[in-house]
Amino acid sequence: MKQILLAAALFAATTLVRAQDFQGMAVYESKTSTSDIKTRMESSKELTPEMRAMAENMMKKMFEKTFILNFDKTTSVYKEEEKLEAPGQNQVPGRMMSSMLGGGGTFYKNVKDKTYTVDKEFMGKEFLVKDSLPKLDWKMESETKQIGGYNCFKATAVRKASKSDIRNFRPKKADDKKDAKPEKEKTTNLMDDVEVPDTITITAWYTPEIPIAQGPENYWGLPGLILEASDDKTTILCSKIVLNAKEKVAIKAPTNGKVVNQKEYDEIVIKKMEELREMQGRNGGFQMRIGN
């Protein structure tokens, strides 16, 4: 009986997607674990409880975000939900960090052409990153679960970790710290204790009941909309879906910014991060400014 109902749902969904003007909207909640940073802050003697509380509040805003995905049969636009900033709030560091956290722009995907375009602002400069969608060799798993009433199937893949995305930072292993400075010479430079792995394993849950090869961020290529994607630090979960609303949304690629490919953009970000790290080392370690 369950298989019959699922088959009927898939037939209805396929008919719906084939409609000429098919369009949908999905809301995703993204959350990145900050336990590693919190542990480092708790061990720091330079941070007062008040400074620590302010820093944790700032991290929550940085690492817990809401995104909107508007999609049709072959294209989509993924963008952070716009929120009003408090008067006088320092927005420049926030925009820079947002770009390093997979946000900060309009992420356009065309799964038919297998290309993407995303506009990013970094260090006061606008970039337009245009490249081919990363090929993900999905392994179909047997596990299933429901997300928001939709039947979802599990799939896993391994992809190269981007060194320009700070969500990929991981604490260095004990063996990697054997050349570390003596305790009395240690600074509070967070970059000294982190590294980026070569690859990251992704777990995704997709629903064939919405048979399009779309998903949040640069996730794509499964026989159904991806409703959840996660690695060991970041989870992106769909909280709402609206199909064929009366008001249609224009799904267009962004056009502003200096055109670069992903490799070129990563090199720009990594170079600037290394420069900032050197500056912090000369100034006696990591310094955190909050507010003005």
PDB file of C-alpha atoms in Angstrom:
ATOM      1  CA  MET A   1       0.000   0.000   0.000  1.00  0.00           C
ATOM      2  CA  LYS A   2       2.830   2.382   0.903  1.00  0.00           C
ATOM      3  CA  GLN A   3       4.541   1.730  -2.433  1.00  0.00           C
ATOM      4  CA  ILE A   4       1.282   2.427  -4.284  1.00  0.00           C
ATOM      5  CA  LEU A   5       0.806   5.768  -2.515  1.00  0.00           C
ATOM      6  CA  LEU A   6       4.428   6.740  -3.193  1.00  0.00           C
ATOM      7  CA  ALA A   7       4.083   5.810  -6.875  1.00  0.00           C
ATOM      8  CA  ALA A   8       0.920   7.925  -7.118  1.00  0.00           C
ATOM      9  CA  ALA A   9       2.675  10.865  -5.446  1.00  0.00           C
ATOM     10  CA  LEU A  10       5.631  10.572  -7.823  1.00  0.00           C
ATOM     11  CA  PHE A  11       3.323  10.474 -10.847  1.00  0.00           C
ATOM     12  CA  ALA A  12       1.484  13.585  -9.662  1.00  0.00           C
ATOM     13  CA  ALA A  13       4.761  15.385  -8.911  1.00  0.00           C
ATOM     14  CA  THR A  14       6.215  14.552 -12.334  1.00  0.00           C
ATOM     15  CA  THR A  15       3.084  15.871 -14.017  1.00  0.00           C
ATOM     16  CA  LEU A  16       3.311  19.060 -11.944  1.00  0.00           C
ATOM     17  CA  VAL A  17       6.980  19.680 -12.793  1.00  0.00           C
ATOM     18  CA  ARG A  18       6.346  19.184 -16.507  1.00  0.00           C
ATOM     19  CA  ALA A  19       3.985  22.152 -16.477  1.00  0.00           C
ATOM     20  CA  GLN A  20       5.268  25.004 -18.661  1.00  0.00           C
ATOM     21  CA  ASP A  21       5.362  27.570 -15.856  1.00  0.00           C
ATOM     22  CA  PHE A  22       6.491  25.311 -12.998  1.00  0.00           C
ATOM     23  CA  GLN A  23       8.264  27.146 -10.196  1.00  0.00           C
ATOM     24  CA  GLY A  24       8.922  26.576  -6.507  1.00  0.00           C
ATOM     25  CA  MET A  25      10.412  28.146  -3.412  1.00  0.00           C
ATOM     26  CA  ALA A  26      12.195  26.451  -0.505  1.00  0.00           C
ATOM     27  CA  VAL A  27      13.413  27.966   2.760  1.00  0.00           C
ATOM     28  CA  TYR A  28      16.593  26.512   4.280  1.00  0.00           C
ATOM     29  CA  GLU A  29      18.091  26.965   7.741  1.00  0.00           C
ATOM     30  CA  SER A  30      21.891  26.703   7.775  1.00  0.00           C
ATOM     31  CA  LYS A  31      23.786  26.044  10.992  1.00  0.00           C
ATOM     32  CA  THR A  32      27.538  25.512  11.465  1.00  0.00           C
ATOM     33  CA  SER A  33      28.967  24.049  14.663  1.00  0.00           C
ATOM     34  CA  THR A  34      31.210  26.488  16.556  1.00  0.00           C
ATOM     35  CA  SER A  35      32.215  24.169  19.405  1.00  0.00           C
ATOM     36  CA  ASP A  36      35.894  24.272  18.345  1.00  0.00           C
ATOM     37  CA  ILE A  37      36.009  28.072  18.488  1.00  0.00           C
ATOM     38  CA  LYS A  38      34.116  28.170  21.785  1.00  0.00           C
ATOM     39  CA  THR A  39      36.604  25.733  23.338  1.00  0.00           C
ATOM     40  CA  ARG A  40      39.473  27.943  22.208  1.00  0.00           C
ATOM     41  CA  MET A  41      37.795  31.063  23.621  1.00  0.00           C
ATOM     42  CA  GLU A  42      37.063  29.380  26.946  1.00  0.00           C
ATOM     43  CA  SER A  43      40.749  28.526  27.333  1.00  0.00           C
ATOM     44  CA  SER A  44      41.831  32.077  26.550  1.00  0.00           C
ATOM     45  CA  LYS A  45      42.823  34.157  29.577  1.00  0.00           C
ATOM     46  CA  GLU A  46      42.482  37.368  27.582  1.00  0.00           C
ATOM     47  CA  LEU A  47      38.698  37.170  27.128  1.00  0.00           C
ATOM     48  CA  THR A  48      36.396  38.275  29.936  1.00  0.00           C
ATOM     49  CA  PRO A  49      32.979  36.574  30.370  1.00  0.00           C
ATOM     50  CA  GLU A  50      31.359  39.672  28.828  1.00  0.00           C
ATOM     51  CA  MET A  51      33.662  39.571  25.784  1.00  0.00           C
ATOM     52  CA  ARG A  52      33.032  35.841  25.442  1.00  0.00           C
ATOM     53  CA  ALA A  53      29.239  36.350  25.519  1.00  0.00           C
ATOM     54  CA  MET A  54      29.442  39.094  22.883  1.00  0.00           C
ATOM     55  CA  ALA A  55      31.655  36.913  20.692  1.00  0.00           C
ATOM     56  CA  GLU A  56      29.254  33.960  20.959  1.00  0.00           C
ATOM     57  CA  ASN A  57      26.338  36.197  19.993  1.00  0.00           C
ATOM     58  CA  MET A  58      28.290  37.433  16.974  1.00  0.00           C
ATOM     59  CA  MET A  59      29.138  33.851  15.956  1.00  0.00           C
ATOM     60  CA  LYS A  60      25.473  32.872  16.178  1.00  0.00           C
ATOM     61  CA  LYS A  61      24.603  35.587  13.661  1.00  0.00           C
ATOM     62  CA  MET A  62      27.466  34.486  11.421  1.00  0.00           C
ATOM     63  CA  PHE A  63      26.948  30.729  11.572  1.00  0.00           C
ATOM     64  CA  GLU A  64      23.127  30.467  11.785  1.00  0.00           C
ATOM     65  CA  LYS A  65      21.456  31.812   8.648  1.00  0.00           C
ATOM     66  CA  THR A  66      18.260  31.496   6.621  1.00  0.00           C
ATOM     67  CA  PHE A  67      18.354  31.121   2.836  1.00  0.00           C
ATOM     68  CA  ILE A  68      15.703  31.152   0.102  1.00  0.00           C
ATOM     69  CA  LEU A  69      15.912  28.891  -2.952  1.00  0.00           C
ATOM     70  CA  ASN A  70      13.708  29.846  -5.921  1.00  0.00           C
ATOM     71  CA  PHE A  71      13.728  27.206  -8.648  1.00  0.00           C
ATOM     72  CA  ASP A  72      12.145  26.014 -11.862  1.00  0.00           C
ATOM     73  CA  LYS A  73      12.845  22.860 -13.873  1.00  0.00           C
ATOM     74  CA  THR A  74      16.497  23.640 -14.693  1.00  0.00           C
ATOM     75  CA  THR A  75      17.595  26.835 -12.925  1.00  0.00           C
ATOM     76  CA  SER A  76      17.622  28.214  -9.388  1.00  0.00           C
ATOM     77  CA  VAL A  77      18.663  31.205  -7.300  1.00  0.00           C
ATOM     78  CA  TYR A  78      19.855  30.691  -3.708  1.00  0.00           C
ATOM     79  CA  LYS A  79      20.189  33.781  -1.551  1.00  0.00           C
ATOM     80  CA  GLU A  80      20.417  34.680   2.118  1.00  0.00           C
ATOM     81  CA  GLU A  81      17.195  36.046   3.570  1.00  0.00           C
ATOM     82  CA  GLU A  82      17.459  39.816   3.884  1.00  0.00           C
ATOM     83  CA  LYS A  83      17.326  41.199   7.414  1.00  0.00           C
ATOM     84  CA  LEU A  84      17.429  44.763   8.701  1.00  0.00           C
ATOM     85  CA  GLU A  85      20.667  45.626  10.483  1.00  0.00           C
ATOM     86  CA  ALA A  86      20.602  47.576  13.726  1.00  0.00           C
ATOM     87  CA  PRO A  87      21.476  51.303  13.325  1.00  0.00           C
ATOM     88  CA  GLY A  88      25.192  51.950  13.710  1.00  0.00           C
ATOM     89  CA  GLN A  89      26.123  48.285  13.362  1.00  0.00           C
ATOM     90  CA  ASN A  90      29.470  47.694  11.657  1.00  0.00           C
ATOM     91  CA  GLN A  91      28.417  45.837   8.495  1.00  0.00           C
ATOM     92  CA  VAL A  92      31.675  45.650   6.535  1.00  0.00           C
ATOM     93  CA  PRO A  93      33.262  42.724   8.489  1.00  0.00           C
ATOM     94  CA  GLY A  94      29.873  40.991   8.415  1.00  0.00           C
ATOM     95  CA  ARG A  95      29.697  41.131   4.627  1.00  0.00           C
ATOM     96  CA  MET A  96      33.256  39.872   4.289  1.00  0.00           C
ATOM     97  CA  MET A  97      32.644  36.970   6.680  1.00  0.00           C
ATOM     98  CA  SER A  98      29.352  36.181   4.942  1.00  0.00           C
ATOM     99  CA  SER A  99      31.219  35.668   1.653  1.00  0.00           C
ATOM    100  CA  MET A 100      33.614  33.303   3.424  1.00  0.00           C
ATOM    101  CA  LEU A 101      30.657  31.388   4.856  1.00  0.00           C
ATOM    102  CA  GLY A 102      29.088  30.421   1.534  1.00  0.00           C
ATOM    103  CA  GLY A 103      26.744  33.400   1.502  1.00  0.00           C
ATOM    104  CA  GLY A 104      27.024  37.049   0.735  1.00  0.00           C
ATOM    105  CA  GLY A 105      25.541  36.924  -2.744  1.00  0.00           C
ATOM    106  CA  THR A 106      23.108  35.472  -5.258  1.00  0.00           C
ATOM    107  CA  PHE A 107      23.993  31.866  -6.141  1.00  0.00           C
ATOM    108  CA  TYR A 108      22.559  30.981  -9.572  1.00  0.00           C
ATOM    109  CA  LYS A 109      22.646  27.379 -10.836  1.00  0.00           C
ATOM    110  CA  ASN A 110      21.764  25.985 -14.249  1.00  0.00           C
ATOM    111  CA  VAL A 111      21.714  22.195 -13.956  1.00  0.00           C
ATOM    112  CA  LYS A 112      21.030  21.787 -17.679  1.00  0.00           C
ATOM    113  CA  ASP A 113      24.215  23.642 -18.658  1.00  0.00           C
ATOM    114  CA  LYS A 114      25.982  22.449 -15.465  1.00  0.00           C
ATOM    115  CA  THR A 115      27.161  25.974 -14.650  1.00  0.00           C
ATOM    116  CA  TYR A 116      26.834  28.429 -11.782  1.00  0.00           C
ATOM    117  CA  THR A 117      27.292  32.151 -11.186  1.00  0.00           C
ATOM    118  CA  VAL A 118      27.598  33.855  -7.811  1.00  0.00           C
ATOM    119  CA  ASP A 119      28.336  37.473  -6.912  1.00  0.00           C
ATOM    120  CA  LYS A 120      30.497  38.056  -3.852  1.00  0.00           C
ATOM    121  CA  GLU A 121      31.843  41.112  -2.067  1.00  0.00           C
ATOM    122  CA  PHE A 122      35.213  40.651  -0.422  1.00  0.00           C
ATOM    123  CA  MET A 123      37.405  43.325   1.164  1.00  0.00           C
ATOM    124  CA  GLY A 124      35.410  46.093  -0.511  1.00  0.00           C
ATOM    125  CA  LYS A 125      35.637  44.570  -4.013  1.00  0.00           C
ATOM    126  CA  GLU A 126      32.857  42.922  -6.026  1.00  0.00           C
ATOM    127  CA  PHE A 127      33.505  39.627  -7.796  1.00  0.00           C
ATOM    128  CA  LEU A 128      31.375  37.582 -10.174  1.00  0.00           C
ATOM    129  CA  VAL A 129      32.395  33.939  -9.880  1.00  0.00           C
ATOM    130  CA  LYS A 130      31.425  31.913 -12.966  1.00  0.00           C
ATOM    131  CA  ASP A 131      32.344  28.246 -13.303  1.00  0.00           C
ATOM    132  CA  SER A 132      31.147  24.701 -13.942  1.00  0.00           C
ATOM    133  CA  LEU A 133      29.105  23.014 -11.239  1.00  0.00           C
ATOM    134  CA  PRO A 134      31.262  20.631  -9.171  1.00  0.00           C
ATOM    135  CA  LYS A 135      30.676  17.029 -10.203  1.00  0.00           C
ATOM    136  CA  LEU A 136      29.434  15.010  -7.249  1.00  0.00           C
ATOM    137  CA  ASP A 137      29.595  11.210  -7.534  1.00  0.00           C
ATOM    138  CA  TRP A 138      26.546  10.429  -5.422  1.00  0.00           C
ATOM    139  CA  LYS A 139      26.240   7.038  -3.787  1.00  0.00           C
ATOM    140  CA  MET A 140      22.592   6.076  -3.313  1.00  0.00           C
ATOM    141  CA  GLU A 141      21.871   4.660   0.135  1.00  0.00           C
ATOM    142  CA  SER A 142      18.940   2.517   1.298  1.00  0.00           C
ATOM    143  CA  GLU A 143      17.888   4.719   4.241  1.00  0.00           C
ATOM    144  CA  THR A 144      14.770   6.879   4.049  1.00  0.00           C
ATOM    145  CA  LYS A 145      13.059   9.468   6.246  1.00  0.00           C
ATOM    146  CA  GLN A 146      10.447  12.196   6.059  1.00  0.00           C
ATOM    147  CA  ILE A 147      11.243  15.916   5.975  1.00  0.00           C
ATOM    148  CA  GLY A 148       8.278  18.255   6.103  1.00  0.00           C
ATOM    149  CA  GLY A 149       5.926  15.512   4.932  1.00  0.00           C
ATOM    150  CA  TYR A 150       8.071  14.580   1.929  1.00  0.00           C
ATOM    151  CA  ASN A 151       9.557  11.093   1.535  1.00  0.00           C
ATOM    152  CA  CYS A 152      13.328  11.491   1.320  1.00  0.00           C
ATOM    153  CA  PHE A 153      16.146   9.163   0.322  1.00  0.00           C
ATOM    154  CA  LYS A 154      19.746   9.292   1.505  1.00  0.00           C
ATOM    155  CA  ALA A 155      22.770   9.834  -0.719  1.00  0.00           C
ATOM    156  CA  THR A 156      26.437  10.451   0.107  1.00  0.00           C
ATOM    157  CA  ALA A 157      29.359  11.943  -1.800  1.00  0.00           C
ATOM    158  CA  VAL A 158      32.943  13.073  -1.249  1.00  0.00           C
ATOM    159  CA  ARG A 159      34.012  16.472  -2.533  1.00  0.00           C
ATOM    160  CA  LYS A 160      37.128  18.647  -2.428  1.00  0.00           C
ATOM    161  CA  ALA A 161      37.136  21.085   0.493  1.00  0.00           C
ATOM    162  CA  SER A 162      37.322  24.772  -0.393  1.00  0.00           C
ATOM    163  CA  LYS A 163      40.083  26.602   1.493  1.00  0.00           C
ATOM    164  CA  SER A 164      38.271  29.940   1.073  1.00  0.00           C
ATOM    165  CA  ASP A 165      35.236  28.743   3.063  1.00  0.00           C
ATOM    166  CA  ILE A 166      35.933  29.032   6.796  1.00  0.00           C
ATOM    167  CA  ARG A 167      33.202  26.472   7.526  1.00  0.00           C
ATOM    168  CA  ASN A 168      35.743  23.908   6.332  1.00  0.00           C
ATOM    169  CA  PHE A 169      38.288  24.857   9.002  1.00  0.00           C
ATOM    170  CA  ARG A 170      39.053  21.981  11.369  1.00  0.00           C
ATOM    171  CA  PRO A 171      41.200  21.818  14.537  1.00  0.00           C
ATOM    172  CA  LYS A 172      44.685  20.505  13.864  1.00  0.00           C
ATOM    173  CA  LYS A 173      45.331  16.964  15.033  1.00  0.00           C
ATOM    174  CA  ALA A 174      47.772  16.298  17.856  1.00  0.00           C
ATOM    175  CA  ASP A 175      50.461  15.069  15.418  1.00  0.00           C
ATOM    176  CA  ASP A 176      50.234  18.352  13.505  1.00  0.00           C
ATOM    177  CA  LYS A 177      51.017  20.354  16.651  1.00  0.00           C
ATOM    178  CA  LYS A 178      54.375  18.777  17.478  1.00  0.00           C
ATOM    179  CA  ASP A 179      56.164  21.832  16.057  1.00  0.00           C
ATOM    180  CA  ALA A 180      53.872  24.250  17.881  1.00  0.00           C
ATOM    181  CA  LYS A 181      55.254  27.074  20.017  1.00  0.00           C
ATOM    182  CA  PRO A 182      55.884  26.526  23.743  1.00  0.00           C
ATOM    183  CA  GLU A 183      52.932  27.431  25.954  1.00  0.00           C
ATOM    184  CA  LYS A 184      54.506  30.730  27.103  1.00  0.00           C
ATOM    185  CA  GLU A 185      55.027  31.801  23.467  1.00  0.00           C
ATOM    186  CA  LYS A 186      51.516  30.963  22.290  1.00  0.00           C
ATOM    187  CA  THR A 187      49.301  33.699  20.874  1.00  0.00           C
ATOM    188  CA  THR A 188      45.556  33.884  20.498  1.00  0.00           C
ATOM    189  CA  ASN A 189      45.776  33.617  16.697  1.00  0.00           C
ATOM    190  CA  LEU A 190      42.985  31.160  15.877  1.00  0.00           C
ATOM    191  CA  MET A 191      44.588  30.332  12.514  1.00  0.00           C
ATOM    192  CA  ASP A 192      47.540  28.643  14.253  1.00  0.00           C
ATOM    193  CA  ASP A 193      45.391  25.717  15.390  1.00  0.00           C
ATOM    194  CA  VAL A 194      43.239  25.084  12.306  1.00  0.00           C
ATOM    195  CA  GLU A 195      43.628  23.354   8.962  1.00  0.00           C
ATOM    196  CA  VAL A 196      41.481  22.479   5.953  1.00  0.00           C
ATOM    197  CA  PRO A 197      41.061  18.795   5.010  1.00  0.00           C
ATOM    198  CA  ASP A 198      41.576  17.704   1.408  1.00  0.00           C
ATOM    199  CA  THR A 199      38.063  16.281   1.116  1.00  0.00           C
ATOM    200  CA  ILE A 200      34.748  16.371   2.961  1.00  0.00           C
ATOM    201  CA  THR A 201      32.042  13.699   3.048  1.00  0.00           C
ATOM    202  CA  ILE A 202      28.533  15.005   2.367  1.00  0.00           C
ATOM    203  CA  THR A 203      25.243  13.420   3.358  1.00  0.00           C
ATOM    204  CA  ALA A 204      22.153  14.562   1.459  1.00  0.00           C
ATOM    205  CA  TRP A 205      18.451  13.750   1.680  1.00  0.00           C
ATOM    206  CA  TYR A 206      16.441  14.271  -1.509  1.00  0.00           C
ATOM    207  CA  THR A 207      12.783  13.813  -2.392  1.00  0.00           C
ATOM    208  CA  PRO A 208      11.708  12.279  -5.737  1.00  0.00           C
ATOM    209  CA  GLU A 209       8.316  13.871  -5.045  1.00  0.00           C
ATOM    210  CA  ILE A 210       9.863  17.082  -6.420  1.00  0.00           C
ATOM    211  CA  PRO A 211      11.821  15.534  -9.329  1.00  0.00           C
ATOM    212  CA  ILE A 212      14.331  18.290 -10.102  1.00  0.00           C
ATOM    213  CA  ALA A 213      18.131  18.048  -9.706  1.00  0.00           C
ATOM    214  CA  GLN A 214      18.380  21.157  -7.504  1.00  0.00           C
ATOM    215  CA  GLY A 215      19.390  21.893  -3.927  1.00  0.00           C
ATOM    216  CA  PRO A 216      20.872  24.543  -1.630  1.00  0.00           C
ATOM    217  CA  GLU A 217      24.230  26.204  -2.347  1.00  0.00           C
ATOM    218  CA  ASN A 218      26.178  24.187  -4.958  1.00  0.00           C
ATOM    219  CA  TYR A 219      24.460  20.878  -4.143  1.00  0.00           C
ATOM    220  CA  TRP A 220      22.768  19.312  -7.154  1.00  0.00           C
ATOM    221  CA  GLY A 221      22.579  16.226  -9.355  1.00  0.00           C
ATOM    222  CA  LEU A 222      20.158  13.954  -7.486  1.00  0.00           C
ATOM    223  CA  PRO A 223      16.789  12.718  -8.877  1.00  0.00           C
ATOM    224  CA  GLY A 224      14.864  15.028  -6.577  1.00  0.00           C
ATOM    225  CA  LEU A 225      15.115  18.301  -4.680  1.00  0.00           C
ATOM    226  CA  ILE A 226      17.690  18.112  -1.863  1.00  0.00           C
ATOM    227  CA  LEU A 227      15.928  18.993   1.400  1.00  0.00           C
ATOM    228  CA  GLU A 228      18.891  18.416   3.717  1.00  0.00           C
ATOM    229  CA  ALA A 229      22.657  18.466   3.213  1.00  0.00           C
ATOM    230  CA  SER A 230      25.356  18.165   5.849  1.00  0.00           C
ATOM    231  CA  ASP A 231      28.991  17.472   6.548  1.00  0.00           C
ATOM    232  CA  ASP A 232      30.477  17.013  10.016  1.00  0.00           C
ATOM    233  CA  LYS A 233      30.149  20.754  10.827  1.00  0.00           C
ATOM    234  CA  THR A 234      27.439  22.401   8.706  1.00  0.00           C
ATOM    235  CA  THR A 235      23.821  21.292   8.247  1.00  0.00           C
ATOM    236  CA  ILE A 236      21.395  22.903   5.792  1.00  0.00           C
ATOM    237  CA  LEU A 237      17.779  21.859   6.393  1.00  0.00           C
ATOM    238  CA  CYS A 238      14.650  22.802   4.451  1.00  0.00           C
ATOM    239  CA  SER A 239      11.897  24.228   6.672  1.00  0.00           C
ATOM    240  CA  LYS A 240       9.297  25.274   4.088  1.00  0.00           C
ATOM    241  CA  ILE A 241       8.310  24.533   0.478  1.00  0.00           C
ATOM    242  CA  VAL A 242       5.854  26.390  -1.766  1.00  0.00           C
ATOM    243  CA  LEU A 243       5.103  25.073  -5.258  1.00  0.00           C
ATOM    244  CA  ASN A 244       3.564  27.080  -8.098  1.00  0.00           C
ATOM    245  CA  ALA A 245       2.695  30.218  -6.143  1.00  0.00           C
ATOM    246  CA  LYS A 246       0.578  32.802  -7.986  1.00  0.00           C
ATOM    247  CA  GLU A 247       3.400  35.341  -8.001  1.00  0.00           C
ATOM    248  CA  LYS A 248       6.377  34.154 -10.027  1.00  0.00           C
ATOM    249  CA  VAL A 249       9.966  35.129  -9.196  1.00  0.00           C
ATOM    250  CA  ALA A 250      12.508  36.080 -11.847  1.00  0.00           C
ATOM    251  CA  ILE A 251      15.298  33.488 -11.752  1.00  0.00           C
ATOM    252  CA  LYS A 252      18.276  35.275 -13.256  1.00  0.00           C
ATOM    253  CA  ALA A 253      22.036  35.086 -12.860  1.00  0.00           C
ATOM    254  CA  PRO A 254      23.756  38.055 -11.172  1.00  0.00           C
ATOM    255  CA  THR A 255      25.800  40.306 -13.458  1.00  0.00           C
ATOM    256  CA  ASN A 256      27.817  42.714 -11.285  1.00  0.00           C
ATOM    257  CA  GLY A 257      31.454  42.289 -10.328  1.00  0.00           C
ATOM    258  CA  LYS A 258      34.837  41.373 -11.758  1.00  0.00           C
ATOM    259  CA  VAL A 259      34.493  38.047 -13.567  1.00  0.00           C
ATOM    260  CA  VAL A 260      36.712  35.273 -12.150  1.00  0.00           C
ATOM    261  CA  ASN A 261      36.501  31.507 -11.943  1.00  0.00           C
ATOM    262  CA  GLN A 262      36.308  29.653  -8.614  1.00  0.00           C
ATOM    263  CA  LYS A 263      40.034  28.869  -8.485  1.00  0.00           C
ATOM    264  CA  GLU A 264      40.951  32.513  -9.042  1.00  0.00           C
ATOM    265  CA  TYR A 265      38.529  33.706  -6.368  1.00  0.00           C
ATOM    266  CA  ASP A 266      39.805  31.121  -3.857  1.00  0.00           C
ATOM    267  CA  GLU A 267      43.383  32.270  -4.459  1.00  0.00           C
ATOM    268  CA  ILE A 268      42.388  35.914  -3.815  1.00  0.00           C
ATOM    269  CA  VAL A 269      40.669  35.019  -0.517  1.00  0.00           C
ATOM    270  CA  ILE A 270      43.455  32.701   0.670  1.00  0.00           C
ATOM    271  CA  LYS A 271      46.126  35.313  -0.086  1.00  0.00           C
ATOM    272  CA  LYS A 272      44.249  37.969   1.900  1.00  0.00           C
ATOM    273  CA  MET A 273      43.699  35.557   4.820  1.00  0.00           C
ATOM    274  CA  GLU A 274      47.437  34.817   4.895  1.00  0.00           C
ATOM    275  CA  GLU A 275      48.192  38.548   4.906  1.00  0.00           C
ATOM    276  CA  LEU A 276      45.804  39.080   7.820  1.00  0.00           C
ATOM    277  CA  ARG A 277      47.373  36.174   9.676  1.00  0.00           C
ATOM    278  CA  GLU A 278      50.845  37.696   9.284  1.00  0.00           C
ATOM    279  CA  MET A 279      49.539  41.057  10.518  1.00  0.00           C
ATOM    280  CA  GLN A 280      48.002  39.387  13.554  1.00  0.00           C
ATOM    281  CA  GLY A 281      51.299  37.635  14.283  1.00  0.00           C
ATOM    282  CA  ARG A 282      53.195  40.926  14.181  1.00  0.00           C
ATOM    283  CA  ASN A 283      50.607  42.550  16.444  1.00  0.00           C
ATOM    284  CA  GLY A 284      50.835  39.829  19.073  1.00  0.00           C
ATOM    285  CA  GLY A 285      48.018  37.508  18.041  1.00  0.00           C
ATOM    286  CA  PHE A 286      44.366  37.392  17.152  1.00  0.00           C
ATOM    287  CA  GLN A 287      42.384  40.554  17.844  1.00  0.00           C
ATOM    288  CA  MET A 288      38.594  40.636  17.758  1.00  0.00           C
ATOM    289  CA  ARG A 289      36.648  43.861  17.322  1.00  0.00           C
ATOM    290  CA  ILE A 290      32.972  43.862  18.225  1.00  0.00           C
ATOM    291  CA  GLY A 291      30.676  46.709  17.189  1.00  0.00           C
ATOM    292  CA  ASN A 292      32.385  50.043  16.585  1.00  0.00           C
TER     293      ASN A 292
END
